[in-house]
XYZ file of C-alpha atoms in Angstrom:
481
model
C 0.000 0.000 0.000
C 1.268 3.481 -0.904
C 2.306 5.463 2.170
C 2.061 9.269 1.724
C 3.574 10.101 5.147
C 7.268 10.615 4.196
C 6.366 12.371 0.936
C 4.441 15.082 2.774
C 7.730 16.126 4.375
C 10.145 15.489 1.507
C 8.191 17.022 -1.377
C 7.854 20.569 0.053
C 11.601 20.574 0.709
C 12.193 19.588 -2.913
C 9.854 22.314 -4.204
C 11.539 24.866 -1.961
C 15.001 24.063 -3.267
C 13.837 24.058 -6.892
C 12.228 27.495 -6.598
C 15.675 28.977 -5.967
C 16.761 27.629 -9.351
C 13.682 28.431 -11.427
C 13.283 32.096 -10.505
C 10.366 34.174 -9.259
C 7.879 33.648 -12.105
C 8.329 29.912 -12.527
C 8.722 29.416 -8.806
C 5.082 30.303 -8.256
C 3.917 27.796 -10.856
C 6.126 25.089 -9.358
C 4.776 25.649 -5.848
C 1.208 25.613 -7.149
C 1.748 22.277 -8.924
C 3.482 20.878 -5.851
C 0.643 21.892 -3.546
C -1.914 20.164 -5.760
C 0.109 16.940 -5.441
C 0.418 17.397 -1.676
C -3.318 18.012 -1.286
C -4.005 14.729 -3.090
C -1.561 12.980 -0.732
C -3.273 14.422 2.350
C -6.657 13.242 1.082
C -5.226 9.738 0.572
C -3.756 9.810 4.083
C -7.051 11.006 5.603
C -8.900 8.127 3.931
C -6.337 5.667 5.263
C -6.764 7.050 8.785
C -10.556 6.723 8.622
C -10.358 3.142 7.324
C -7.374 1.834 9.288
C -7.081 4.106 12.324
C -4.003 5.756 13.828
C -0.571 4.379 13.025
C 3.144 4.930 13.512
C 5.730 5.281 10.756
C 9.317 4.318 11.606
C 11.713 6.625 9.748
C 14.378 4.552 7.989
C 12.888 1.394 9.491
C 14.139 2.319 12.978
C 11.329 3.206 15.336
C 11.329 4.386 18.941
C 13.158 4.217 21.275
C 16.284 3.843 19.087
C 14.984 5.597 16.005
C 12.479 8.273 15.069
C 8.740 7.689 14.784
C 6.103 9.656 12.928
C 2.506 9.332 14.141
C -0.776 10.063 12.363
C -4.312 9.962 13.731
C -7.588 11.793 13.161
C -6.400 15.132 14.554
C -3.212 14.901 12.489
C -5.301 14.251 9.382
C -7.464 17.313 10.068
C -4.438 19.566 10.516
C -2.738 18.306 7.351
C -5.908 18.710 5.289
C -6.513 22.176 6.707
C -2.943 23.250 5.936
C -3.169 22.310 2.278
C -6.766 23.440 1.711
C -5.775 26.895 3.002
C -2.334 27.053 1.368
C -3.438 26.137 -2.162
C -5.800 29.117 -2.725
C -3.322 31.408 -0.973
C -0.589 30.412 -3.425
C -2.911 31.313 -6.320
C -3.623 34.599 -4.534
C 0.078 35.229 -3.911
C 0.946 34.825 -7.604
C -1.529 37.561 -8.499
C -0.563 39.706 -5.489
C 3.150 39.698 -6.245
C 2.532 40.455 -9.898
C 0.962 43.719 -8.654
C 3.478 44.353 -5.876
C 6.836 42.674 -6.351
C 8.266 43.358 -2.884
C 9.125 40.068 -1.197
C 8.204 37.864 -4.167
C 11.666 36.343 -4.627
C 11.730 34.928 -1.105
C 8.050 34.056 -0.698
C 8.044 30.803 -2.669
C 10.979 28.905 -1.112
C 10.138 30.129 2.394
C 6.519 29.032 1.966
C 7.641 25.556 0.897
C 9.984 25.254 3.884
C 7.216 26.490 6.168
C 4.815 23.811 4.851
C 7.458 21.097 5.208
C 8.058 22.136 8.829
C 4.316 22.162 9.565
C 3.760 18.717 8.047
C 6.679 17.303 10.024
C 5.471 18.979 13.225
C 1.964 17.527 12.936
C 3.336 14.006 12.433
C 6.201 14.084 14.959
C 6.045 11.564 17.806
C 9.214 12.746 19.513
C 9.501 15.867 21.686
C 12.972 16.725 20.356
C 11.873 16.423 16.734
C 8.968 18.683 17.637
C 11.541 21.246 18.823
C 13.436 20.970 15.529
C 10.269 21.456 13.472
C 9.217 24.373 15.697
C 12.538 26.097 14.974
C 12.253 25.500 11.228
C 8.681 26.773 11.257
C 9.603 29.868 13.263
C 12.578 30.775 11.082
C 10.574 30.373 7.877
C 7.782 32.531 9.329
C 10.253 35.233 10.398
C 11.759 35.257 6.912
C 8.300 35.682 5.376
C 7.505 38.628 7.666
C 10.776 40.333 6.688
C 10.418 39.517 2.978
C 8.895 42.883 2.047
C 12.133 44.577 3.158
C 10.520 47.722 4.588
C 11.650 49.159 7.921
C 8.351 48.230 9.575
C 8.393 44.643 8.345
C 12.032 44.114 9.369
C 11.332 45.534 12.846
C 8.293 43.261 13.222
C 10.363 40.294 11.997
C 13.124 40.943 14.545
C 10.552 41.132 17.333
C 8.973 37.924 16.041
C 12.410 36.261 15.886
C 13.175 37.126 19.521
C 9.777 35.815 20.630
C 10.051 32.582 18.672
C 13.575 31.958 20.003
C 12.405 32.610 23.561
C 9.468 30.249 23.141
C 11.600 27.546 21.541
C 14.260 27.974 24.241
C 11.711 27.435 27.004
C 10.383 24.370 25.178
C 13.925 22.965 24.725
C 14.711 23.364 28.434
C 11.632 21.284 29.174
C 12.790 18.626 26.715
C 16.193 18.515 28.412
C 14.579 18.055 31.841
C 12.413 15.190 30.619
C 15.325 13.495 28.881
C 17.512 13.868 31.960
C 14.792 12.406 34.186
C 13.411 9.585 32.023
C 16.157 8.943 29.444
C 13.949 9.267 26.351
C 12.365 11.862 24.105
C 9.852 9.509 22.469
C 6.220 10.251 23.291
C 5.438 6.523 23.125
C 8.036 5.877 25.856
C 7.405 8.961 28.002
C 3.601 8.758 28.237
C 3.434 5.456 30.179
C 6.367 6.522 32.382
C 4.620 9.733 33.433
C 1.355 7.855 33.919
C 2.745 5.039 36.103
C 5.590 6.592 38.081
C 5.611 9.222 40.802
C 5.562 12.672 39.270
C 8.879 14.426 39.861
C 9.501 18.132 40.337
C 11.571 18.060 37.135
C 8.589 16.745 35.150
C 6.351 19.485 36.554
C 8.910 22.156 35.704
C 9.357 20.674 32.210
C 5.600 20.810 31.624
C 5.430 24.454 32.698
C 8.390 25.466 30.520
C 7.172 23.637 27.430
C 3.605 24.905 27.719
C 4.754 28.472 28.471
C 6.950 28.468 25.361
C 4.067 27.238 23.224
C 1.643 29.771 24.724
C 4.080 32.515 23.722
C 4.204 31.175 20.160
C 0.402 30.917 20.042
C 0.120 34.566 21.144
C -2.435 33.902 23.880
C -3.171 36.980 25.996
C -1.024 38.459 27.573
C 1.685 37.022 25.278
C 0.048 38.543 22.185
C 2.166 41.720 21.958
C 4.235 40.447 19.018
C 1.399 39.210 16.812
C -0.362 42.379 15.535
C 2.825 44.083 14.233
C 4.027 40.848 12.588
C 0.711 39.955 10.961
C -0.398 43.511 10.271
C 2.906 44.615 8.728
C 3.622 41.617 6.487
C 2.478 41.278 2.855
C -1.116 40.072 2.669
C -0.341 36.470 1.563
C 2.133 36.163 4.440
C -0.350 37.588 6.965
C -2.930 35.046 5.796
C -0.519 32.116 6.148
C 0.682 33.178 9.587
C -2.751 33.844 11.040
C -4.501 30.856 9.486
C -1.826 28.189 9.942
C 1.350 29.024 11.857
C -0.184 29.892 15.230
C -2.451 26.830 14.905
C 0.637 24.612 14.849
C 1.727 25.661 18.353
C -1.860 25.325 19.611
C -1.956 21.813 18.149
C 1.114 20.957 20.234
C -0.473 22.382 23.389
C -3.508 20.216 22.722
C -1.365 17.113 22.225
C 0.845 17.637 25.251
C -2.002 18.680 27.565
C -4.199 15.649 26.906
C -1.525 13.034 26.174
C 1.963 13.458 27.635
C 1.103 15.794 30.525
C -2.380 14.430 31.260
C -1.287 13.078 34.693
C -0.079 16.584 35.670
C -3.166 18.495 34.539
C -5.312 20.065 37.255
C -8.710 21.747 37.164
C -7.105 24.981 38.394
C -4.619 24.988 35.496
C -7.441 24.382 33.011
C -9.475 27.235 34.497
C -6.423 29.518 34.252
C -6.075 28.783 30.536
C -9.787 29.381 30.113
C -9.484 32.714 31.934
C -6.646 33.815 29.640
C -8.742 32.738 26.659
C -11.713 34.802 27.910
C -9.452 37.833 28.395
C -8.107 37.370 24.854
C -11.635 37.285 23.421
C -12.739 40.478 25.137
C -9.512 42.508 25.045
C -8.578 41.481 21.506
C -12.050 42.355 20.205
C -12.007 45.784 21.860
C -8.565 46.548 20.421
C -9.691 45.342 16.990
C -12.668 47.711 17.077
C -10.404 50.647 18.005
C -7.984 50.186 15.095
C -7.747 52.681 12.250
C -5.734 50.372 9.962
C -7.600 47.545 8.263
C -4.886 44.888 8.532
C -4.261 45.729 12.196
C -7.983 45.290 12.847
C -7.825 41.819 11.306
C -4.637 41.049 13.279
C -6.218 41.974 16.626
C -9.221 39.896 15.591
C -6.832 36.939 15.478
C -5.810 37.670 19.087
C -9.493 37.533 20.056
C -10.354 34.398 18.100
C -7.416 32.482 19.578
C -9.143 32.859 22.941
C -12.023 30.594 21.903
C -9.574 27.730 21.381
C -8.487 27.860 25.014
C -12.025 27.637 26.374
C -12.019 23.936 25.562
C -9.506 23.248 28.394
C -11.817 24.146 31.312
C -14.793 22.685 29.438
C -12.936 19.375 29.064
C -12.792 19.054 32.875
C -16.576 18.500 33.055
C -17.646 15.134 34.441
C -21.024 15.320 32.670
C -21.264 12.595 29.975
C -20.753 14.064 26.510
C -19.714 17.551 27.700
C -15.987 16.941 27.303
C -16.489 15.381 23.870
C -18.545 18.395 22.721
C -15.816 20.716 23.990
C -13.104 18.927 22.012
C -15.238 18.853 18.877
C -16.089 22.527 19.278
C -12.451 23.488 19.787
C -11.303 21.628 16.671
C -14.164 23.076 14.604
C -13.222 26.559 15.826
C -9.613 25.939 14.797
C -10.637 24.869 11.279
C -13.291 27.555 10.770
C -11.035 30.347 12.027
C -8.149 29.275 9.798
C -10.331 29.403 6.683
C -12.100 32.652 7.594
C -8.998 34.494 8.720
C -7.069 33.513 5.574
C -9.978 34.875 3.533
C -10.226 38.059 5.611
C -6.518 38.898 5.370
C -6.567 38.175 1.635
C -9.612 40.419 1.151
C -8.014 43.142 3.267
C -4.886 42.916 1.111
C -6.935 43.505 -2.041
C -8.655 46.551 -0.536
C -5.340 48.011 0.654
C -3.789 47.498 -2.787
C -6.722 49.247 -4.432
C -6.902 52.148 -1.968
C -3.113 52.569 -1.930
C -3.100 52.926 1.856
C -4.010 50.787 4.850
C -6.621 53.104 6.366
C -10.212 52.150 7.191
C -11.330 55.772 6.767
C -10.384 55.607 3.065
C -12.643 52.623 2.291
C -15.674 54.757 1.405
C -17.032 53.656 -1.976
C -15.275 50.279 -1.840
C -18.650 48.483 -1.985
C -19.174 49.602 -5.592
C -15.519 49.305 -6.642
C -14.759 45.813 -5.246
C -18.127 44.235 -4.383
C -16.820 40.637 -4.475
C -13.952 41.439 -2.110
C -16.255 43.199 0.327
C -18.681 40.263 0.125
C -15.741 37.956 0.915
C -14.887 40.054 3.976
C -18.524 39.841 5.105
C -18.662 36.042 4.620
C -15.489 35.611 6.688
C -17.032 37.908 9.301
C -20.091 35.639 9.514
C -17.796 32.761 10.503
C -15.936 34.870 13.082
C -19.225 36.070 14.589
C -20.459 32.482 14.786
C -23.619 32.980 12.730
C -25.373 30.059 11.004
C -24.750 28.184 8.780
C -20.984 28.752 9.090
C -18.386 26.485 10.628
C -17.922 29.121 13.333
C -21.564 28.653 14.333
C -21.102 24.879 14.728
C -17.943 25.455 16.762
C -19.521 27.939 19.164
C -22.702 25.852 19.415
C -20.670 22.836 20.531
C -18.645 24.905 23.011
C -21.778 26.545 24.448
C -23.531 23.162 24.637
C -20.564 21.787 26.591
C -20.551 24.799 28.941
C -24.297 24.577 29.574
C -24.154 20.806 30.134
C -21.321 21.216 32.625
C -22.900 24.190 34.396
C -20.016 26.526 33.461
C -22.212 29.492 32.570
C -19.433 32.082 32.745
C -17.906 30.804 29.502
C -21.319 31.068 27.805
C -21.464 34.781 28.671
C -17.932 35.295 27.347
C -18.720 33.590 24.035
C -21.909 35.604 23.518
C -20.102 38.868 24.283
C -17.282 37.821 21.971
C -19.729 37.243 19.130
C -21.280 40.688 19.624
C -17.865 42.364 19.701
C -16.854 40.483 16.528
C -19.969 41.866 14.846
C -18.992 45.372 15.981
C -15.561 45.411 14.316
C -16.730 43.575 11.174
C -19.638 45.988 10.659
C -17.299 48.906 11.323
C -15.452 48.012 8.114
C -18.607 47.186 6.144
C -20.300 50.443 7.162
C -17.301 52.494 6.050
C -17.160 50.676 2.714
C -20.782 51.635 1.942
C -20.219 55.335 2.623
C -19.504 57.726 -0.286
C -15.885 57.855 -1.503
C -13.511 60.195 0.306
C -12.761 63.336 -1.722
C -9.552 63.045 -3.709
C -9.261 59.249 -3.301
C -9.118 57.241 -6.501
C -9.119 53.457 -6.309
C -6.617 51.555 -8.441
C -7.833 48.602 -10.537
C -6.767 45.190 -9.240
C -6.276 41.813 -10.914
C -9.516 39.857 -10.597
C -7.594 36.692 -9.735
C -6.814 38.393 -6.425
C -10.488 38.249 -5.469
C -11.508 34.670 -6.251
C -9.106 32.682 -3.984
C -10.172 34.800 -0.999
C -13.830 34.281 -1.880
C -13.283 30.515 -2.147
C -11.756 30.358 1.342
C -14.594 32.414 2.825
C -17.160 30.236 1.077
C -15.560 27.053 2.423
C -15.637 28.498 5.953
C -19.351 29.160 5.493
C -20.190 25.782 3.937
C -18.139 23.988 6.592
C -21.247 24.100 8.765
C -22.938 21.692 6.342
C -19.974 19.295 6.279
C -18.986 19.363 9.947
C -19.895 15.676 10.374
C -17.027 14.632 8.082
C -14.543 16.724 10.086
C -15.770 15.277 13.380
C -15.700 11.715 11.977
C -12.046 12.196 11.025
C -11.359 13.600 14.510
C -12.845 10.459 16.019
C -10.635 8.126 13.958
C -8.459 6.261 16.471
């Protein structure tokens, strides 16, 4: 039977190296062709997971504890599918975007390939040291993408991002060293039973705190969000979309894995409530800051800070002893992850089109945009429906499952937070839409844009909306053991 697992790591590395040789124009075509192949491979892998269940892949025929294992299950399949479903339209968008604005084009293609290779390897890693290696590769590729435009603002944001990612990775690596020194292994398959059956040491507790703190910094959970808006808001639009939709989801995926697998014996209700509290603060504070922004891309960036908060509500909700409540919380959290990735990629892409047309990133200059770029504004509105959690979007299914879990478990405070978050999301989305329907500002003339810039963003927004009708397939893949 054909095994797509190693190819999902090797092929993006091959595409990345080849783009250096083919040049900017051909590099985009090569990456597009490569992503189509990789999407087919992820679909094959997802089908194998559904039919055969989770499995390990021993790299070079040497598995743990002597060698390196890769591991795929339902959650891995969801993350791999999401990565390629989002990346493929964004590559089409990036080709059109960089034909209109060449800054950063020469570095975008190889760095994107390396970023995808690192993400694929991270999702399939079954070894805490290999996870560190993939985290570093992912962080460095992301920093390079932020700096690709070459402007003073983008370089400053990239340096700040670099320092944050190194700090987060350093904290994670110290935790890995403590676990290796205590238990003599870095394999998850070896460490999980040891932590579950032996007395928990102070070193293991410290390792858990360091590793989770490093990942929280990379995920930009409040109050560690200070680096995210400048990095996402100052990068070229295709880069902003990739970072917001995919890169921060990778570190959250690791938190999810470590919290419920490796560190499950160390988890306490108080720790889960603390994460939930930080998530609630992110929802409210991030939404307020988003509403107060005058720049369109910064508004979308602060929206990301807010939407990340919903992901962390699943931790306190998972502590419920009520039958079915914990399962609903996990399903809701994963649906929120998928829906947000699609909607935020679409929203950043749409914002990039409007900024290109207006010539300046200023919400006050969007008057008349509704008649100039109606499809782009419609795309922004569709993505906003998902972020607000309105039916029939994937965001609605996600918030419904989270609220159902909170109500079932009697945790009514999180219900209030989610309702307020939805109202605040509506406030900053309608702020942009209202401005776009006002008359044009005197002296402002919109530039024409390539129509191919509009359709990939619309496709992503449409998928985020239609996800509500296909949520059963996502949840079935999540349940594949």
